[in-house]
Structure formats: structure tokens, C-alpha cells
Amino acid sequence: ETGVTQTPRHLVMGMTNKKSLKCEQHLGHNAMYWYKQSAKKPLELMFVYNFKEQTENNSVPSRFSPECPNSSHLFLHLHTLQPEDSALYLCASSQVLGQREYGYTFGSGTRLTVV
Amino acid sequence: GNSVTQMEGPVTLSEEAFLTINCTYTATGYPSLFWYVQYPGEGLQLLLKATKADDKGSNKGFEATYRKETTSFHLEKGSVQVSDSAVYFCALTDTGNQFYFGTGTSLTVIP
């Protein structure tokens, strides 16, 4: 399998639940990203990892906790979320951080609904 | 700071019509510019890019020219098809460490 794969595609969770989103890339990339996509708003960068090290936390609430065990896998652990956290969560990867000539490769996203 | 402004949608066109989606940017350095497309239920796919002034990016009949003097990167296609119906995002990066996206423009092409 190639590209960036995100699971699950859809997730409904209660505000007291704990769940995790998974992202896996088979492109040999070394930088991975979490973005939040909400209606009528620009994509919001949440976290950046480069060679497994977190390089960016864009003022994300602590109820979102990322994990990057290796360059191919990225997780987003969720707990005690709020209804306003409902959105499409996109994972992306790139060869390395700091290459302005190349774009990202995105996964298909996880549609999260918090009830 | 860095930001991208796209024209408000939604845009509805008849098949074979000419498409223009406007994009202007603000950047502190010399950015690379990108257009991404998002089909229903999917993530974003890179459509085309330009890395320096006057460069023209092109792919699948779409084109955009990096205009430094007007800080613009408008997306054009001469003859749209129903299969082009999607949301289009303009984006920039100056360092490659972070991308800045516009809000997206929804395009619907009717037969």
C-alpha cells in the first residue's frame, strides 16, 4: 500500500471517551503533520514531527496528544473533547521539514464527531 | 505574517466553461505557491505548484502563474468537466516548515 493512510475514516465519540487516530505513510518521508479542517476556515496546523521529533505545537489544547513512534507512524490521542472539536483531521507527510519546493502528501482524513 | 486569501465560493459552472479561481497572498519572504484539490470524502491532493516569480505551474489542464508584482496565483482552466467538481485550496510556504492555506473554493460543474 502506498501513500498516506488514516484510520478510522469516521469516528463518533462522547465527551468523556478516549480514542486515537492513526496515520501511516509508506513514502519514506521523514516529516509528518496533523491538520484540523473545519468548515469555512483555513486548515489549522496542529503538530509537526521531523524525524520523530516534535518541532511544532501550534497552541493546541492538551486534550489532543500526538505520538510519533517512528517516521512512518503518527497518532493523535483524544480525550475529554468538546463538540467544537468536531472536524476533519488530516494527516500529511513530506520528505523532510524545510523543503519549500515540495508539497505535502495528505491522507483522506478522519471525520470526527463529538457528541 | 503569511496568509492566503481566496475568492469566496461556491462557484457553479456549466461543462466546458472557463474557470478562474482567484488567490492572493501575503508573505514575509519569497514563498513557493501551491494549489491543492479536495474531492468529496478525500484528503487534499497537490494539483500544481510554482516556486519562483513568473513560474507557471500546470497539471490536468489547470494552470497558475506566480505573479510577484500582484502577489497572486490565480487558478485557471479553459474547459471544465463535471469531474473537476471539488474544493480548491491555494497555499504557500516560505521556509518549508509550515504551509498556509486559504479557506478553499468549492466548484460545481453541471452537465
Coordinates of N, CA and C in Angstrom, one line a residue:
Chain A
E1 N 0.8 -1.2 0.0 CA 0.0 0.0 0.0 C 0.9 1.2 0.0
T2 N 0.5 2.2 -0.8 CA 1.3 3.4 -0.9 C 0.5 4.6 -0.4
G3 N 1.2 5.7 -0.2 CA 0.6 7.0 0.2 C 0.4 7.1 1.7
V4 N -0.5 7.9 2.1 CA -0.8 8.2 3.5 C -2.1 7.6 3.8
T5 N -2.2 6.7 4.8 CA -3.4 6.1 5.2 C -3.8 6.5 6.6
Q6 N -5.1 6.9 6.7 CA -5.6 7.3 8.0 C -6.7 6.4 8.4
T7 N -6.7 6.0 9.7 CA -7.8 5.2 10.3 C -8.2 5.7 11.6
P8 N -9.5 5.6 12.0 CA -10.6 5.3 11.1 C -11.0 6.4 10.2
R9 N -11.8 6.2 9.3 CA -12.3 7.2 8.4 C -13.4 8.1 9.1
H10 N -14.1 7.4 9.9 CA -15.2 8.2 10.7 C -15.1 7.7 12.1
L11 N -15.4 8.7 13.0 CA -15.3 8.4 14.4 C -16.4 9.3 15.2
V12 N -17.2 8.7 15.9 CA -18.2 9.4 16.8 C -17.8 9.0 18.2
M13 N -17.6 10.1 19.0 CA -17.2 9.8 20.4 C -17.9 10.8 21.4
G14 N -18.1 10.3 22.6 CA -18.7 11.1 23.6 C -17.6 12.0 24.2
M15 N -18.0 13.0 24.9 CA -17.0 13.9 25.5 C -16.2 13.3 26.6
T16 N -16.6 12.2 27.1 CA -15.7 11.5 28.2 C -14.9 10.4 27.6
N17 N -15.0 10.1 26.4 CA -14.3 9.0 25.8 C -12.8 9.3 25.6
K18 N -12.1 8.2 25.4 CA -10.7 8.3 24.9 C -10.6 7.5 23.6
K19 N -10.0 8.1 22.6 CA -9.9 7.4 21.3 C -8.5 7.9 20.7
S20 N -8.1 7.2 19.7 CA -6.9 7.6 19.0 C -7.1 7.5 17.5
L21 N -6.5 8.5 16.8 CA -6.4 8.5 15.3 C -5.1 8.0 14.9
K22 N -5.0 7.2 13.8 CA -3.8 6.7 13.3 C -3.5 7.1 11.9
C23 N -2.2 7.4 11.7 CA -1.8 7.8 10.3 C -0.5 7.0 10.0
E24 N -0.5 6.5 8.8 CA 0.7 5.7 8.4 C 1.1 6.1 7.0
Q25 N 2.4 6.3 6.8 CA 2.8 6.6 5.4 C 3.9 5.7 4.9
H26 N 3.7 5.4 3.6 CA 4.6 4.4 3.0 C 5.5 5.0 1.9
L27 N 5.8 6.3 2.1 CA 6.5 7.1 1.1 C 8.0 7.3 1.5
G28 N 8.4 6.9 2.6 CA 9.8 7.1 3.0 C 10.0 8.6 3.5
H29 N 8.9 9.3 3.8 CA 9.0 10.6 4.3 C 9.5 10.7 5.7
N30 N 10.0 11.8 6.1 CA 10.5 12.0 7.4 C 9.8 13.1 8.3
A31 N 9.0 13.8 7.6 CA 8.2 14.8 8.3 C 6.7 14.5 8.3
M32 N 6.0 14.6 9.4 CA 4.6 14.3 9.4 C 3.8 15.4 10.2
Y33 N 2.6 15.5 9.8 CA 1.8 16.7 10.3 C 0.4 16.3 10.6
W34 N -0.2 16.9 11.6 CA -1.6 16.9 11.9 C -2.2 18.2 11.6
Y35 N -3.3 18.2 10.8 CA -4.1 19.4 10.5 C -5.5 19.2 10.9
K36 N -6.2 20.3 11.3 CA -7.6 20.3 11.5 C -8.3 21.1 10.4
Q37 N -9.4 20.5 9.8 CA -10.1 21.2 8.8 C -11.5 21.3 9.3
S38 N -11.9 22.6 9.5 CA -13.3 22.9 9.9 C -13.9 23.7 8.8
A39 N -15.2 23.7 8.7 CA -16.0 24.3 7.6 C -15.7 25.8 7.7
K40 N -15.5 26.4 6.5 CA -15.3 27.8 6.3 C -14.1 28.4 6.9
K41 N -13.1 27.6 7.3 CA -11.9 28.1 8.0 C -10.7 27.5 7.3
P42 N -9.6 28.2 7.3 CA -8.4 27.6 6.7 C -7.9 26.4 7.5
L43 N -7.2 25.6 6.8 CA -6.7 24.4 7.5 C -5.8 24.9 8.7
E44 N -5.9 24.3 9.8 CA -5.2 24.7 11.0 C -4.1 23.7 11.3
L45 N -2.8 24.1 11.3 CA -1.7 23.2 11.6 C -1.8 23.0 13.1
M46 N -1.7 21.7 13.5 CA -1.7 21.3 14.9 C -0.4 20.9 15.4
F47 N 0.2 19.9 14.8 CA 1.5 19.4 15.2 C 2.4 19.1 14.0
V48 N 3.7 19.2 14.3 CA 4.7 18.8 13.2 C 5.7 17.9 13.9
Y49 N 6.1 16.9 13.2 CA 7.2 16.0 13.6 C 8.2 15.9 12.4
N50 N 9.5 15.9 12.8 CA 10.5 15.8 11.8 C 11.5 14.8 12.4
F51 N 11.7 13.7 11.7 CA 12.5 12.6 12.2 C 12.1 12.2 13.6
K52 N 10.8 12.0 13.8 CA 10.2 11.5 15.0 C 10.2 12.6 16.1
E53 N 10.8 13.7 15.9 CA 10.8 14.7 17.0 C 9.8 15.8 16.7
Q54 N 9.1 16.2 17.8 CA 8.0 17.2 17.6 C 8.7 18.6 17.5
T55 N 8.4 19.3 16.4 CA 9.0 20.6 16.2 C 8.0 21.7 16.3
E56 N 6.7 21.4 16.3 CA 5.7 22.4 16.3 C 4.5 21.9 17.1
N57 N 4.0 22.7 18.0 CA 2.8 22.5 18.7 C 2.1 23.9 18.6
N58 N 1.1 23.9 17.8 CA 0.5 25.2 17.4 C -0.6 25.6 18.4
S59 N -0.2 25.7 19.7 CA -1.1 26.1 20.7 C -2.4 25.2 20.8
V60 N -2.1 24.0 20.6 CA -3.2 23.0 20.6 C -3.6 22.6 22.1
P61 N -4.9 22.6 22.4 CA -5.3 22.2 23.8 C -4.7 20.8 24.1
S62 N -4.5 20.6 25.4 CA -3.9 19.4 25.9 C -4.8 18.1 25.8
R63 N -6.0 18.3 25.4 CA -6.9 17.2 25.2 C -6.5 16.5 23.9
F64 N -5.7 17.1 23.1 CA -5.1 16.5 21.9 C -3.6 16.1 22.2
S65 N -3.3 14.9 22.1 CA -1.9 14.4 22.4 C -1.3 13.6 21.3
P66 N -0.3 14.2 20.6 CA 0.3 13.4 19.5 C 1.3 12.4 20.0
E67 N 1.6 11.5 19.1 CA 2.6 10.5 19.3 C 3.2 10.1 18.0
C68 N 4.5 10.0 17.9 CA 5.2 9.6 16.7 C 6.3 8.6 17.0
P69 N 5.9 7.3 17.0 CA 6.9 6.3 17.4 C 8.0 6.1 16.4
N70 N 7.7 6.4 15.2 CA 8.8 6.2 14.1 C 8.4 7.1 13.0
S71 N 9.2 7.3 12.0 CA 8.9 8.2 10.9 C 7.7 7.8 10.0
S72 N 7.3 6.6 10.1 CA 6.2 6.1 9.3 C 4.8 6.2 10.0
H73 N 4.8 6.4 11.3 CA 3.5 6.4 12.0 C 3.3 7.6 12.9
L74 N 2.1 8.0 12.9 CA 1.7 9.2 13.7 C 0.3 9.0 14.3
F75 N 0.2 9.3 15.6 CA -1.1 9.1 16.3 C -1.5 10.4 16.8
L76 N -2.8 10.5 17.0 CA -3.4 11.6 17.7 C -4.4 11.1 18.7
H77 N -4.0 11.2 20.0 CA -4.8 10.7 21.1 C -5.7 11.7 21.6
L78 N -7.0 11.3 21.8 CA -8.0 12.3 22.1 C -8.7 11.9 23.4
H79 N -8.9 12.9 24.2 CA -9.6 12.6 25.5 C -10.4 13.9 25.9
T80 N -11.5 13.7 26.5 CA -12.4 14.8 27.0 C -12.6 15.9 26.0
L81 N -12.9 15.5 24.8 CA -13.1 16.5 23.7 C -14.4 17.3 23.9
Q82 N -14.5 18.4 23.2 CA -15.6 19.3 23.2 C -16.3 19.2 21.8
P83 N -17.6 19.5 21.8 CA -18.3 19.4 20.5 C -17.7 20.3 19.4
E84 N -17.0 21.4 19.8 CA -16.4 22.2 18.8 C -15.1 21.6 18.2
D85 N -14.7 20.5 18.8 CA -13.6 19.7 18.2 C -14.0 18.9 17.0
S86 N -15.3 18.8 16.8 CA -15.8 18.0 15.6 C -15.2 18.7 14.3
A87 N -14.6 17.8 13.5 CA -13.9 18.4 12.3 C -13.3 17.2 11.5
L88 N -12.7 17.5 10.4 CA -12.0 16.5 9.6 C -10.5 16.7 10.0
Y89 N -9.9 15.6 10.5 CA -8.5 15.7 10.9 C -7.6 15.0 9.8
L90 N -6.7 15.8 9.3 CA -5.9 15.4 8.2 C -4.5 15.2 8.6
C91 N -3.9 14.1 8.2 CA -2.5 13.8 8.4 C -1.8 14.0 7.1
A92 N -0.6 14.5 7.1 CA 0.2 14.8 5.9 C 1.6 14.4 6.2
S93 N 2.3 14.2 5.1 CA 3.8 13.9 5.2 C 4.5 14.6 4.1
S94 N 5.8 14.8 4.4 CA 6.7 15.4 3.3 C 8.1 14.8 3.5
Q95 N 8.9 14.9 2.5 CA 10.2 14.3 2.6 C 11.0 14.7 3.9
V96 N 11.2 15.9 4.0 CA 11.8 16.4 5.3 C 11.2 17.8 5.5
L97 N 11.4 18.3 6.7 CA 10.9 19.7 7.0 C 11.9 20.7 6.3
G98 N 11.3 21.8 5.9 CA 12.2 22.8 5.4 C 12.4 22.8 3.9
Q99 N 11.7 22.0 3.2 CA 11.9 22.0 1.8 C 10.7 22.7 1.1
R100 N 11.0 23.9 0.7 CA 9.9 24.8 0.2 C 9.5 24.4 -1.2
E101 N 10.2 23.6 -1.9 CA 9.9 23.3 -3.3 C 8.8 22.2 -3.4
Y102 N 8.6 21.5 -2.3 CA 7.7 20.3 -2.4 C 6.5 20.5 -1.6
G103 N 5.4 19.9 -2.0 CA 4.2 20.0 -1.2 C 4.0 18.8 -0.3
Y104 N 2.9 18.7 0.4 CA 2.6 17.6 1.3 C 1.9 16.5 0.5
T105 N 1.9 15.3 1.1 CA 1.0 14.3 0.6 C 0.0 14.1 1.8
F106 N -1.2 14.2 1.5 CA -2.3 14.1 2.5 C -2.9 12.8 2.6
G107 N -3.4 12.4 3.7 CA -4.3 11.2 3.9 C -5.7 11.7 3.6
S108 N -6.6 10.7 3.6 CA -8.1 11.0 3.3 C -8.8 11.6 4.5
G109 N -8.1 11.6 5.7 CA -8.7 12.2 6.9 C -9.6 11.3 7.7
T110 N -9.8 11.7 8.9 CA -10.8 11.1 9.9 C -11.8 12.1 10.2
R111 N -13.1 11.8 9.9 CA -14.2 12.7 10.2 C -14.6 12.4 11.6
L112 N -14.3 13.4 12.5 CA -14.6 13.2 13.9 C -15.8 14.0 14.3
T113 N -16.7 13.3 15.0 CA -17.9 14.0 15.6 C -17.9 13.7 17.1
V114 N -18.0 14.8 17.8 CA -18.0 14.7 19.3 C -19.4 15.0 19.8
V115 N -20.0 14.1 20.5 CA -21.4 14.2 20.9 C -21.5 14.3 22.4
Chain B
G1 N 3.1 38.8 8.5 CA 2.9 37.4 8.5 C 2.5 36.8 7.2
N2 N 2.4 35.5 7.1 CA 2.0 34.8 5.9 C 0.5 34.5 5.9
S3 N -0.2 34.7 4.8 CA -1.6 34.4 4.7 C -2.0 34.2 3.2
V4 N -3.1 33.6 3.0 CA -3.6 33.4 1.7 C -5.1 33.7 1.7
T5 N -5.5 34.4 0.6 CA -6.9 34.8 0.5 C -7.4 34.3 -0.8
Q6 N -8.5 33.6 -0.7 CA -9.1 33.0 -1.9 C -10.5 33.6 -2.1
M7 N -10.9 33.6 -3.4 CA -12.3 34.1 -3.7 C -13.3 33.3 -3.0
E8 N -14.4 33.9 -2.6 CA -15.5 33.2 -1.9 C -16.2 32.3 -2.9
G9 N -16.6 31.2 -2.5 CA -17.4 30.3 -3.3 C -18.8 30.3 -2.8
P10 N -19.6 29.4 -3.2 CA -19.3 28.4 -4.2 C -19.4 28.9 -5.6
V11 N -18.6 28.2 -6.5 CA -18.6 28.6 -7.9 C -19.4 27.4 -8.6
T12 N -20.3 27.8 -9.5 CA -21.1 26.9 -10.3 C -20.9 27.2 -11.8
L13 N -20.4 26.3 -12.5 CA -20.2 26.5 -14.0 C -20.8 25.4 -14.8
S14 N -21.1 25.7 -16.0 CA -21.5 24.7 -17.0 C -20.3 24.0 -17.5
E15 N -20.5 22.7 -17.9 CA -19.4 22.0 -18.5 C -18.8 22.8 -19.7
E16 N -17.5 22.7 -19.9 CA -16.8 23.4 -21.0 C -16.6 24.9 -20.7
A17 N -17.1 25.4 -19.6 CA -16.9 26.8 -19.3 C -15.4 27.1 -18.9
F18 N -15.0 28.4 -18.9 CA -13.7 28.8 -18.5 C -13.7 29.0 -16.9
L19 N -12.7 28.6 -16.3 CA -12.6 28.7 -14.8 C -11.5 29.6 -14.4
T20 N -11.8 30.5 -13.5 CA -10.8 31.3 -12.8 C -11.1 31.2 -11.3
I21 N -10.2 30.9 -10.5 CA -10.3 31.0 -9.0 C -9.2 31.9 -8.5
N22 N -9.5 33.0 -8.0 CA -8.5 34.0 -7.6 C -7.9 33.6 -6.2
C23 N -6.6 33.9 -6.2 CA -5.8 33.7 -5.0 C -4.8 34.8 -4.9
T24 N -4.7 35.5 -3.7 CA -3.7 36.4 -3.5 C -3.0 36.1 -2.1
Y25 N -1.8 36.5 -2.0 CA -1.1 36.1 -0.8 C -0.3 37.3 -0.1
T26 N 0.0 37.0 1.1 CA 0.9 37.9 1.8 C 2.0 37.0 2.4
A27 N 3.2 37.4 2.2 CA 4.3 36.6 2.7 C 5.5 37.5 3.1
T28 N 6.2 37.0 4.1 CA 7.4 37.8 4.6 C 8.6 37.5 3.8
G29 N 8.7 36.4 3.1 CA 9.9 36.1 2.3 C 9.5 35.9 0.9
Y30 N 10.1 34.9 0.3 CA 9.9 34.5 -1.1 C 9.2 33.2 -1.2
P31 N 7.9 33.1 -1.1 CA 7.3 31.8 -0.9 C 7.2 31.0 -2.2
S32 N 7.0 29.7 -2.0 CA 6.5 28.8 -3.0 C 5.0 28.8 -2.9
L33 N 4.3 28.6 -4.1 CA 2.9 28.7 -4.1 C 2.3 27.4 -4.7
F34 N 1.2 27.0 -4.2 CA 0.6 25.7 -4.5 C -0.9 25.8 -4.7
W35 N -1.5 24.9 -5.5 CA -2.9 24.7 -5.5 C -3.1 23.2 -5.2
Y36 N -4.0 23.0 -4.2 CA -4.5 21.6 -3.9 C -5.9 21.5 -4.2
V37 N -6.3 20.2 -4.5 CA -7.7 19.9 -4.8 C -8.2 18.8 -3.8
Q38 N -9.4 19.0 -3.3 CA -10.0 18.0 -2.4 C -11.4 17.5 -3.0
Y39 N -11.4 16.3 -3.4 CA -12.6 15.7 -3.9 C -13.5 15.2 -2.7
P40 N -14.8 15.1 -2.9 CA -15.6 14.7 -1.8 C -15.1 13.5 -1.0
G41 N -15.1 13.6 0.3 CA -14.7 12.4 1.1 C -13.2 12.1 1.1
E42 N -12.4 12.9 0.5 CA -11.0 12.6 0.3 C -10.1 13.7 1.0
G43 N -8.8 13.4 1.1 CA -7.9 14.4 1.6 C -7.5 15.4 0.4
L44 N -6.5 16.2 0.7 CA -6.1 17.2 -0.3 C -5.0 16.5 -1.2
Q45 N -5.1 16.8 -2.5 CA -4.1 16.4 -3.4 C -3.4 17.5 -4.1
L46 N -2.1 17.4 -4.2 CA -1.4 18.5 -4.8 C -1.8 18.6 -6.3
L47 N -2.2 19.8 -6.8 CA -2.6 19.9 -8.2 C -1.5 20.5 -9.0
L48 N -0.9 21.6 -8.5 CA 0.2 22.2 -9.2 C 1.0 23.2 -8.3
K49 N 2.2 23.6 -8.7 CA 3.0 24.5 -7.8 C 3.9 25.4 -8.7
A50 N 4.4 26.4 -8.0 CA 5.3 27.3 -8.7 C 6.3 27.8 -7.5
T51 N 7.5 27.8 -7.8 CA 8.5 28.1 -6.7 C 9.2 29.4 -6.8
K52 N 9.0 30.1 -7.9 CA 9.6 31.5 -8.0 C 8.7 32.3 -9.0
A53 N 9.0 33.6 -8.9 CA 8.2 34.6 -9.7 C 8.2 34.3 -11.2
D54 N 7.1 34.4 -11.8 CA 6.9 34.2 -13.2 C 6.8 32.7 -13.6
D55 N 7.0 31.8 -12.7 CA 6.9 30.4 -13.0 C 5.4 30.1 -13.2
K56 N 5.1 29.2 -14.1 CA 3.8 28.7 -14.4 C 3.7 27.2 -14.0
G57 N 2.8 26.9 -13.1 CA 2.5 25.5 -12.8 C 1.3 25.0 -13.6
S58 N 1.4 23.8 -14.0 CA 0.3 23.2 -14.8 C 0.1 21.8 -14.5
N59 N -1.1 21.3 -14.6 CA -1.4 19.9 -14.4 C -2.9 19.7 -14.8
K60 N -3.2 18.6 -15.5 CA -4.5 18.2 -15.8 C -5.3 19.3 -16.5
G61 N -4.7 20.2 -17.2 CA -5.4 21.3 -17.9 C -5.5 22.5 -17.0
F62 N -5.1 22.5 -15.8 CA -5.1 23.6 -14.9 C -3.8 24.3 -15.0
E63 N -3.9 25.7 -14.8 CA -2.6 26.5 -14.9 C -2.7 27.6 -13.8
A64 N -1.6 28.0 -13.3 CA -1.5 29.2 -12.4 C -0.1 29.8 -12.6
T65 N 0.0 31.1 -12.7 CA 1.2 31.8 -12.8 C 1.5 32.6 -11.6
Y66 N 2.8 32.5 -11.1 CA 3.2 33.2 -9.9 C 3.5 34.6 -10.3
R67 N 2.7 35.5 -9.8 CA 2.8 37.0 -10.1 C 3.2 37.7 -8.9
K68 N 4.5 38.0 -8.8 CA 5.0 38.7 -7.6 C 4.5 40.1 -7.5
E69 N 4.4 40.8 -8.7 CA 4.0 42.2 -8.7 C 2.6 42.4 -8.1
T70 N 1.7 41.4 -8.3 CA 0.4 41.5 -7.8 C 0.1 40.5 -6.7
T71 N 1.2 39.8 -6.2 CA 1.1 38.8 -5.2 C -0.1 37.9 -5.4
S72 N -0.2 37.3 -6.6 CA -1.3 36.5 -7.0 C -0.9 35.2 -7.6
F73 N -1.8 34.2 -7.5 CA -1.5 32.9 -8.1 C -2.9 32.3 -8.5
H74 N -3.5 32.9 -9.5 CA -4.9 32.6 -9.8 C -4.9 31.2 -10.6
L75 N -5.9 30.4 -10.3 CA -6.0 29.1 -10.9 C -7.0 29.2 -12.1
E76 N -6.6 28.7 -13.3 CA -7.4 28.8 -14.5 C -7.5 27.4 -15.2
K77 N -8.6 27.2 -15.8 CA -8.7 26.0 -16.7 C -9.7 26.5 -17.9
G78 N -9.3 26.1 -19.1 CA -10.0 26.6 -20.2 C -11.4 25.9 -20.4
S79 N -11.5 24.7 -20.0 CA -12.8 24.0 -20.3 C -13.0 23.0 -19.2
V80 N -13.9 23.3 -18.2 CA -14.0 22.4 -17.1 C -14.9 21.2 -17.4
Q81 N -14.7 20.2 -16.6 CA -15.6 19.0 -16.8 C -16.3 18.7 -15.5
V82 N -17.3 17.9 -15.5 CA -18.0 17.5 -14.3 C -17.1 16.9 -13.3
S83 N -16.1 16.2 -13.7 CA -15.2 15.5 -12.8 C -14.2 16.5 -12.1
D84 N -14.3 17.8 -12.5 CA -13.5 18.8 -11.8 C -14.2 19.4 -10.6
S85 N -15.4 19.0 -10.4 CA -16.1 19.4 -9.2 C -15.4 19.0 -7.9
A86 N -15.0 19.9 -7.1 CA -14.2 19.7 -5.9 C -14.0 21.0 -5.2
V87 N -13.3 20.9 -4.1 CA -12.9 22.2 -3.4 C -11.4 22.4 -3.7
Y88 N -11.0 23.6 -4.0 CA -9.7 24.0 -4.4 C -9.1 24.9 -3.4
F89 N -7.9 24.6 -3.0 CA -7.2 25.3 -1.9 C -5.9 25.9 -2.5
C90 N -5.7 27.2 -2.2 CA -4.4 27.9 -2.5 C -3.5 27.8 -1.3
A91 N -2.2 27.7 -1.4 CA -1.4 27.6 -0.2 C 0.0 28.1 -0.5
L92 N 0.7 28.5 0.5 CA 2.1 29.0 0.4 C 2.9 28.4 1.5
T93 N 4.2 28.4 1.2 CA 5.2 28.2 2.3 C 6.4 29.0 1.9
D94 N 7.0 29.6 2.9 CA 8.3 30.4 2.6 C 9.5 29.6 3.1
T95 N 9.4 28.9 4.2 CA 10.6 28.1 4.7 C 10.5 26.6 4.4
G96 N 9.3 26.2 4.1 CA 9.0 24.7 4.1 C 8.7 24.1 5.4
N97 N 8.7 24.9 6.4 CA 8.4 24.4 7.8 C 6.9 24.4 8.0
Q98 N 6.2 25.3 7.4 CA 4.8 25.4 7.6 C 4.1 25.9 6.3
F99 N 2.9 25.3 6.0 CA 2.2 25.7 4.9 C 1.0 26.6 5.4
Y100 N 0.6 27.6 4.6 CA -0.5 28.4 5.0 C -1.6 28.2 3.9
F101 N -2.8 27.8 4.3 CA -3.8 27.5 3.3 C -4.9 28.6 3.3
G102 N -5.5 28.8 2.2 CA -6.7 29.5 2.1 C -7.9 28.8 2.6
T103 N -9.1 29.4 2.6 CA -10.3 28.7 3.1 C -10.9 27.7 2.1
G104 N -10.4 27.7 0.9 CA -11.0 26.8 -0.1 C -12.1 27.4 -0.9
T105 N -12.2 27.0 -2.2 CA -13.3 27.5 -3.0 C -13.9 26.2 -3.6
S106 N -15.2 26.1 -3.4 CA -16.0 25.0 -3.9 C -16.4 25.2 -5.3
L107 N -16.1 24.2 -6.2 CA -16.5 24.3 -7.6 C -17.5 23.2 -7.9
T108 N -18.6 23.5 -8.5 CA -19.5 22.5 -9.0 C -19.7 22.8 -10.5
V109 N -19.5 21.7 -11.3 CA -19.6 21.8 -12.7 C -20.9 21.0 -13.1
I110 N -21.8 21.6 -13.8 CA -23.0 20.9 -14.2 C -23.0 20.6 -15.6
P111 N -23.6 19.4 -16.0 CA -23.6 19.0 -17.4 C -24.4 19.9 -18.3

